CSV table of C-alpha atoms and ligand atoms in Angstrom, one decimal:
chain,number,residue,atom,x,y,z
A,685,UNK,CA,0.0,0.0,0.0
A,686,UNK,CA,1.4,3.4,-0.9
A,687,UNK,CA,2.7,5.4,2.0
A,688,UNK,CA,0.1,7.8,3.3
A,689,UNK,CA,1.6,11.2,4.0
A,690,UNK,CA,0.9,12.6,7.4
A,691,UNK,CA,0.0,16.2,8.1
A,692,UNK,CA,3.3,16.7,9.9
A,693,UNK,CA,5.3,15.3,6.9
A,694,UNK,CA,3.3,17.4,4.5
A,695,UNK,CA,3.9,20.6,6.5
A,696,UNK,CA,7.7,19.8,6.7
A,697,UNK,CA,7.8,19.1,2.9
A,698,UNK,CA,6.0,22.4,2.1
A,699,UNK,CA,7.3,24.7,4.7
A,700,UNK,CA,9.5,26.6,2.2
A,701,UNK,CA,6.2,27.9,0.7
A,702,UNK,CA,5.4,29.6,4.0
A,703,UNK,CA,6.5,33.3,3.7
A,704,UNK,CA,7.9,33.5,7.2
A,705,UNK,CA,10.6,31.7,9.2
A,706,UNK,CA,10.9,28.0,8.6
A,707,UNK,CA,9.1,25.9,11.2
A,708,UNK,CA,6.7,28.6,12.2
A,709,UNK,CA,3.8,27.2,10.1
A,710,UNK,CA,4.3,23.8,11.7
A,711,UNK,CA,4.1,25.2,15.2
A,712,UNK,CA,1.1,27.4,14.2
A,713,UNK,CA,-0.9,24.4,12.9
A,714,UNK,CA,0.2,22.1,15.7
A,715,UNK,CA,-2.4,23.6,18.1
A,716,UNK,CA,-5.2,23.1,15.7
A,717,UNK,CA,-4.0,19.5,14.9
A,718,UNK,CA,-3.9,18.5,18.6
A,719,UNK,CA,-7.0,20.4,19.6
A,720,UNK,CA,-8.9,19.0,16.6
A,721,UNK,CA,-8.2,15.5,17.8
A,722,UNK,CA,-9.2,16.3,21.4
A,723,UNK,CA,-12.4,18.1,20.3
A,724,UNK,CA,-13.2,15.1,18.0
A,725,UNK,CA,-12.9,12.8,20.9
A,726,UNK,CA,-15.4,14.8,23.0
A,727,UNK,CA,-17.8,15.3,20.0
A,728,UNK,CA,-17.8,11.6,19.3
A,729,UNK,CA,-18.9,10.8,22.9
A,730,UNK,CA,-21.1,13.9,23.4
A,731,UNK,CA,-24.2,11.7,23.4
A,732,UNK,CA,-22.7,9.6,26.2
A,733,UNK,CA,-20.9,12.1,28.4
A,734,UNK,CA,-23.5,13.7,30.7
A,735,UNK,CA,-21.0,16.4,31.6
A,736,UNK,CA,-20.4,17.6,28.1
A,737,UNK,CA,-23.8,17.5,26.4
A,738,UNK,CA,-26.2,20.4,26.3
A,739,UNK,CA,-26.2,24.0,27.2
A,740,UNK,CA,-23.6,25.5,29.5
A,741,UNK,CA,-26.1,27.9,30.9
A,742,UNK,CA,-24.1,30.9,29.8
A,743,UNK,CA,-24.4,33.1,26.7
A,744,UNK,CA,-21.7,34.3,24.3
A,745,UNK,CA,-21.5,37.8,22.8
A,746,UNK,CA,-23.9,36.7,20.1
A,747,UNK,CA,-26.5,36.1,22.8
A,748,UNK,CA,-26.4,32.5,21.8
A,749,UNK,CA,-26.7,29.7,24.4
A,750,UNK,CA,-23.2,28.4,24.9
A,751,UNK,CA,-23.2,24.6,24.5
A,752,UNK,CA,-20.7,23.0,26.9
A,753,UNK,CA,-18.7,21.6,24.0
A,754,UNK,CA,-18.4,25.2,22.7
A,755,UNK,CA,-16.8,26.3,25.9
A,756,UNK,CA,-14.6,23.1,26.1
A,757,UNK,CA,-13.4,23.7,22.5
A,758,UNK,CA,-12.8,27.4,23.0
A,759,UNK,CA,-10.9,26.9,26.3
A,760,UNK,CA,-8.8,24.1,24.7
A,761,UNK,CA,-7.8,26.1,21.6
A,762,UNK,CA,-6.9,29.1,23.7
A,763,UNK,CA,-4.8,27.0,26.1
A,764,UNK,CA,-2.9,25.3,23.3
A,765,UNK,CA,-2.4,28.5,21.3
A,766,UNK,CA,-1.1,30.3,24.5
A,767,UNK,CA,1.3,27.5,25.3
A,768,UNK,CA,2.9,27.2,21.8
A,769,UNK,CA,4.2,30.7,21.9
A,770,UNK,CA,3.7,31.8,18.2
A,771,UNK,CA,0.4,33.5,18.7
A,772,UNK,CA,0.1,36.5,20.9
A,773,UNK,CA,-3.7,37.1,20.8
A,774,UNK,CA,-6.9,35.4,19.7
A,775,UNK,CA,-10.3,36.8,18.7
A,776,UNK,CA,-12.9,34.1,19.3
A,777,UNK,CA,-16.7,33.9,18.6
A,778,UNK,CA,-17.0,32.8,22.3
A,779,UNK,CA,-15.1,35.8,23.8
A,780,UNK,CA,-16.4,39.4,23.8
A,781,UNK,CA,-12.9,40.8,23.6
A,782,UNK,CA,-9.4,39.9,22.4
A,783,UNK,CA,-7.7,37.2,24.5
A,784,UNK,CA,-4.1,38.3,25.0
A,785,UNK,CA,-1.1,36.0,25.7
A,786,UNK,CA,2.0,37.6,27.1
A,787,UNK,CA,4.4,35.6,24.9
A,788,UNK,CA,5.7,38.0,22.3
A,789,UNK,CA,4.2,35.9,19.5
A,790,UNK,CA,4.3,37.3,16.0
A,791,UNK,CA,0.8,36.0,14.9
A,792,UNK,CA,-2.8,36.5,15.8
A,793,UNK,CA,-5.7,34.1,15.3
A,794,UNK,CA,-9.4,34.5,14.7
A,795,UNK,CA,-11.6,31.5,15.3
A,796,UNK,CA,-15.0,30.0,15.6
A,797,UNK,CA,-14.0,27.1,17.9
A,798,UNK,CA,-17.2,25.1,17.3
A,799,UNK,CA,-19.5,26.5,14.6
A,800,UNK,CA,-23.0,25.0,14.4
A,801,UNK,CA,-22.8,23.8,18.0
A,802,UNK,CA,-26.6,23.8,18.3
A,803,UNK,CA,-26.4,20.7,16.1
A,804,UNK,CA,-24.3,18.8,18.7
A,805,UNK,CA,-27.4,17.3,20.5
A,806,UNK,CA,-28.9,16.1,17.2
A,807,UNK,CA,-25.7,14.5,16.0
A,808,UNK,CA,-25.1,16.7,13.0
A,809,UNK,CA,-21.6,17.5,11.7
A,810,UNK,CA,-20.0,20.7,13.3
A,811,UNK,CA,-16.7,22.5,12.7
A,812,UNK,CA,-13.9,24.7,13.8
A,813,UNK,CA,-12.9,27.6,11.6
A,814,UNK,CA,-9.7,29.6,11.9
A,815,UNK,CA,-7.6,32.3,10.3
A,816,UNK,CA,-4.0,33.2,11.1
A,817,UNK,CA,-2.6,36.8,10.5
A,818,UNK,CA,0.9,38.3,11.1
A,819,UNK,CA,0.8,41.0,13.7
A,820,UNK,CA,1.1,44.5,12.4
A,821,UNK,CA,1.2,46.4,15.7
A,822,UNK,CA,4.6,46.8,17.4
A,823,UNK,CA,3.9,47.3,21.1
A,824,UNK,CA,4.0,44.7,23.9
A,825,UNK,CA,0.5,43.5,23.3
A,826,UNK,CA,-1.6,43.0,20.2
A,827,UNK,CA,-4.1,45.7,19.4
A,828,UNK,CA,-7.4,45.9,17.5
A,829,UNK,CA,-5.2,47.0,14.5
A,830,UNK,CA,-3.9,43.4,14.3
A,831,UNK,CA,-7.5,42.1,13.9
A,832,UNK,CA,-8.8,44.8,11.6
A,833,UNK,CA,-6.8,43.5,8.6
A,834,UNK,CA,-8.5,42.6,5.4
A,835,UNK,CA,-8.9,38.9,4.6
A,836,UNK,CA,-6.2,39.3,1.9
A,837,UNK,CA,-3.7,39.6,4.7
A,838,UNK,CA,-4.3,36.1,6.0
A,839,UNK,CA,-1.2,33.9,6.1
A,840,UNK,CA,-3.2,30.7,6.7
A,841,UNK,CA,-6.8,29.6,7.2
A,842,UNK,CA,-8.6,26.3,7.7
A,843,UNK,CA,-11.4,24.4,9.2
A,844,UNK,CA,-11.8,21.1,11.0
A,845,UNK,CA,-15.0,19.2,10.2
A,846,UNK,CA,-16.3,16.7,12.8
A,847,UNK,CA,-18.4,14.6,10.6
A,848,UNK,CA,-18.6,10.9,9.5
A,849,UNK,CA,-14.9,11.4,9.5
A,850,UNK,CA,-12.8,14.2,11.0
A,851,UNK,CA,-10.9,16.3,8.5
A,852,UNK,CA,-8.6,19.3,8.7
A,853,UNK,CA,-8.6,21.4,5.5
A,854,UNK,CA,-6.2,24.4,5.3
A,855,UNK,CA,-4.3,26.8,3.0
A,856,UNK,CA,-1.3,29.0,3.3
A,857,UNK,CA,-2.0,30.6,-0.1
A,858,UNK,CA,-0.5,27.7,-2.1
A,859,UNK,CA,-3.7,25.7,-2.8
A,860,UNK,CA,-6.0,23.8,-0.4
A,861,UNK,CA,-5.2,20.4,1.1
A,862,UNK,CA,-7.4,18.1,3.1
A,863,UNK,CA,-6.3,15.6,5.8
A,864,UNK,CA,-8.5,12.9,7.3
A,865,UNK,CA,-7.9,11.8,10.9
A,866,UNK,CA,-7.1,8.1,11.2
A,867,UNK,CA,-8.4,7.5,14.7
A,868,UNK,CA,-6.5,4.1,14.9
A,869,UNK,CA,-3.2,6.0,14.9
A,870,UNK,CA,-4.5,9.5,16.0
A,871,UNK,CA,-2.9,11.1,12.9
A,872,UNK,CA,-4.2,13.4,10.2
A,873,UNK,CA,-3.3,11.9,6.8
A,874,UNK,CA,-3.3,13.6,3.4
A,875,UNK,CA,-6.5,12.4,1.8
A,876,UNK,CA,-7.5,15.3,-0.5
A,877,UNK,CA,-4.4,16.8,-2.1
A,878,UNK,CA,-4.7,20.1,-4.0
A,879,UNK,CA,-8.5,20.5,-3.6
A,880,UNK,CA,-10.3,22.4,-6.4
A,881,UNK,CA,-14.0,23.3,-6.4
A,882,UNK,CA,-15.9,22.9,-9.7
A,883,UNK,CA,-16.7,26.2,-11.4
A,884,UNK,CA,-20.3,25.2,-11.6
A,885,UNK,CA,-22.5,23.1,-9.4
A,886,UNK,CA,-26.0,21.8,-9.0
A,887,UNK,CA,-26.4,22.5,-5.2
A,888,UNK,CA,-27.7,25.6,-3.5
A,889,UNK,CA,-27.6,26.0,0.3
A,890,UNK,CA,-29.8,28.6,1.9
A,891,UNK,CA,-32.4,28.7,4.8
A,892,UNK,CA,-35.5,29.1,2.7
A,893,UNK,CA,-37.4,29.9,5.9
A,894,UNK,CA,-36.1,33.4,5.4
A,895,UNK,CA,-37.1,33.5,1.7
A,896,UNK,CA,-39.7,36.3,1.9
A,897,UNK,CA,-37.2,38.3,4.0
A,898,UNK,CA,-34.5,38.3,1.3
A,899,UNK,CA,-33.9,41.0,-1.3
A,900,UNK,CA,-36.1,40.3,-4.4
A,901,UNK,CA,-32.9,39.7,-6.4
A,902,UNK,CA,-32.0,36.9,-4.0
A,903,UNK,CA,-35.5,35.4,-4.3
A,904,UNK,CA,-35.1,35.5,-8.1
A,905,UNK,CA,-31.8,33.7,-7.9
A,906,UNK,CA,-33.2,31.0,-5.6
A,907,UNK,CA,-36.2,30.6,-7.9
A,908,UNK,CA,-33.8,30.2,-10.9
A,909,UNK,CA,-31.8,27.5,-9.1
A,910,UNK,CA,-35.1,25.6,-8.7
A,911,UNK,CA,-36.0,26.1,-12.4
A,912,UNK,CA,-32.6,24.6,-13.2
A,913,UNK,CA,-33.7,21.6,-11.1
A,914,UNK,CA,-30.8,22.1,-8.7
A,915,UNK,CA,-30.7,20.2,-5.4
A,916,UNK,CA,-31.4,22.2,-2.2
A,917,UNK,CA,-29.0,21.0,0.6
A,918,UNK,CA,-28.9,23.0,3.8
A,919,UNK,CA,-27.5,21.3,6.9
A,920,UNK,CA,-27.6,24.3,9.1
A,921,UNK,CA,-23.9,23.8,9.9
A,922,UNK,CA,-21.7,26.2,7.8
A,923,UNK,CA,-18.6,24.0,7.8
A,924,UNK,CA,-20.6,21.0,6.7
A,925,UNK,CA,-22.5,22.8,3.9
A,926,UNK,CA,-19.3,24.6,2.8
A,927,UNK,CA,-17.2,21.4,2.7
A,928,UNK,CA,-19.8,19.5,0.7
A,929,UNK,CA,-20.1,22.4,-1.8
A,930,UNK,CA,-16.3,22.7,-2.0
A,931,UNK,CA,-16.0,19.0,-3.0
A,932,UNK,CA,-19.1,18.7,-5.3
A,933,UNK,CA,-19.7,22.3,-6.5
A,934,UNK,CA,-22.5,24.5,-5.2
A,935,UNK,CA,-23.3,27.8,-3.5
A,936,UNK,CA,-24.0,28.7,0.1
A,937,UNK,CA,-25.9,31.8,0.7
A,938,UNK,CA,-26.6,33.7,4.0
A,939,UNK,CA,-28.1,36.9,2.7
A,940,UNK,CA,-29.1,40.0,4.6
A,941,UNK,CA,-32.6,39.8,6.1
A,942,UNK,CA,-34.7,42.4,7.9
A,943,UNK,CA,-33.9,40.6,11.1
A,944,UNK,CA,-30.2,40.5,10.2
A,945,UNK,CA,-29.5,43.5,8.0
A,946,UNK,CA,-25.8,42.5,7.8
A,947,UNK,CA,-26.6,38.7,7.5
A,948,UNK,CA,-25.8,36.3,10.4
A,949,UNK,CA,-22.3,35.1,9.7
A,950,UNK,CA,-19.2,36.8,11.1
A,951,UNK,CA,-16.5,38.3,8.9
A,952,UNK,CA,-13.4,37.7,10.9
A,953,UNK,CA,-13.8,34.0,11.8
A,954,UNK,CA,-16.4,32.6,9.4
A,955,UNK,CA,-16.5,34.5,6.1
A,956,UNK,CA,-12.8,35.4,5.8
A,957,UNK,CA,-11.2,32.0,6.4
A,958,UNK,CA,-13.7,30.2,4.2
A,959,UNK,CA,-13.3,32.9,1.5
A,960,UNK,CA,-9.5,32.4,1.5
A,961,UNK,CA,-10.0,28.7,1.2
A,962,UNK,CA,-12.6,28.8,-1.6
A,963,UNK,CA,-10.6,31.3,-3.7
A,964,UNK,CA,-7.5,29.1,-3.3
A,965,UNK,CA,-9.7,26.2,-4.6
A,966,UNK,CA,-10.8,28.2,-7.6
A,967,UNK,CA,-14.2,29.4,-6.1
A,968,UNK,CA,-15.5,32.8,-5.1
A,969,UNK,CA,-16.9,34.6,-2.1
A,970,UNK,CA,-18.7,38.0,-1.9
A,971,UNK,CA,-21.1,39.8,0.5
A,972,UNK,CA,-23.4,40.4,-2.5
A,973,UNK,CA,-21.5,43.3,-4.0
A,974,UNK,CA,-17.8,43.1,-2.7
A,975,UNK,CA,-15.2,40.3,-2.6
A,976,UNK,CA,-15.2,39.1,1.0
A,977,UNK,CA,-11.4,39.2,1.2
A,978,UNK,CA,-11.3,42.9,0.3
A,979,UNK,CA,-13.7,44.0,3.1
A,980,UNK,CA,-12.0,46.2,5.7
A,981,UNK,CA,-13.2,45.1,9.2
A,982,UNK,CA,-14.2,47.6,11.8
A,983,UNK,CA,-15.4,45.4,14.6
A,984,UNK,CA,-14.3,42.0,16.0
A,985,UNK,CA,-17.7,40.4,15.7
A,986,UNK,CA,-19.1,42.2,12.7
A,987,UNK,CA,-21.5,40.3,10.5
A,988,UNK,CA,-21.6,40.2,6.7
A,989,UNK,CA,-23.9,38.6,4.1
A,990,UNK,CA,-22.1,35.6,2.5
A,991,UNK,CA,-22.4,34.1,-1.0
A,992,UNK,CA,-19.7,31.5,-1.3
A,993,UNK,CA,-18.8,28.5,-3.5
A,994,UNK,CA,-18.5,27.7,-7.2
A,995,UNK,CA,-17.2,30.7,-9.1
A,996,UNK,CA,-19.8,30.8,-11.8
A,997,UNK,CA,-22.7,30.3,-9.3
A,998,UNK,CA,-21.5,33.2,-7.1
A,999,UNK,CA,-21.2,35.4,-10.2
A,1000,UNK,CA,-24.6,34.3,-11.2
A,1001,UNK,CA,-26.1,35.2,-7.9
A,1002,UNK,CA,-24.5,38.7,-8.1
A,1003,UNK,CA,-26.1,39.3,-11.5
A,1004,UNK,CA,-29.6,38.1,-10.4
B,2132,LIG,P1,-29.9,29.6,10.4
B,2132,LIG,C1,-24.9,28.0,12.9
B,2132,LIG,O1,-25.5,28.7,14.0
B,2132,LIG,C2,-24.5,29.0,11.8
B,2132,LIG,O2,-23.6,29.9,12.3
B,2132,LIG,C3,-23.9,28.3,10.6
B,2132,LIG,O3,-23.1,27.2,11.0
B,2132,LIG,C4,-25.1,27.9,9.8
B,2132,LIG,O4,-24.9,27.8,8.4
B,2132,LIG,C5,-26.1,29.0,10.1
B,2132,LIG,O5,-25.7,29.6,11.4
B,2132,LIG,C6,-27.5,28.5,10.2
B,2132,LIG,O6,-28.3,29.7,10.5
B,2132,LIG,O7,-30.4,31.0,10.6
B,2132,LIG,O8,-30.2,29.1,8.9
B,2132,LIG,O9,-30.4,28.6,11.4
């Protein structure tokens, strides 16, 4: 049987592509590799472990019930990132403010530690989404300036999907590669080299419960997808919908609605990382008018409408 390349081997082999000092990428990704395995273990037994299932009883800045696994994942990622010394601050969906580490790290991370966590109790795939940026501020501590960089400034981005199998998918700007966790050896192995998303697709992902709240142009686009006999696939878990569309072709839309005039999804740790990945795989991502990666952030938790997936489908949605 051909040797299966591990994530560690792959990173070593490709580290010359990483703009900054050799070895830094490996250390940066190590926290996500390790945390991904540990979150995977808890996700897989959530149905059994009384202490990890269900709401934590607290709310995050989004006013959303924090699921215990949300908090577990957030605390774990923060602990691992703090300890490995490369990252000096984190902006997380689960924390109102920037989390600072006093370690002189040259990078900052934005992350949604467990997106779609309301699906945990019903056994639907969920995911971790992350972006890595180089610090731009020069003082002792990171500042908002470090987090108000456009998506084009990302040095790496990725997600972990906890599904029928657990995968880590990431880019450093040299294509997209997917690694599947082999639980028998606790190692992520290269399973999807150089991922490319089809320019066209036959899948549209949108919560049609909001249909009559969408802009008429969006309603026309959705109607047109139906007239073309496309398949409607909406899991209600962004990473799961994104991953399927990345592999098969398709478009995911979370447009603005009257209830959410800026849409629901977050720019810094949902739209930007996935936009970086999809463009590296040949796809596209906009907020309905502007390329996601060109948006200039102004707040940590700002929302943006999101149209993301197959290039021709996103362009079609813009012309609707
Ligand atoms: P709605 C989960 O809460 C999430 O952030 C994404 O994972 C998912 O795609 C979306 O919201 C679902 O939102 O409003 O359709 O239930």
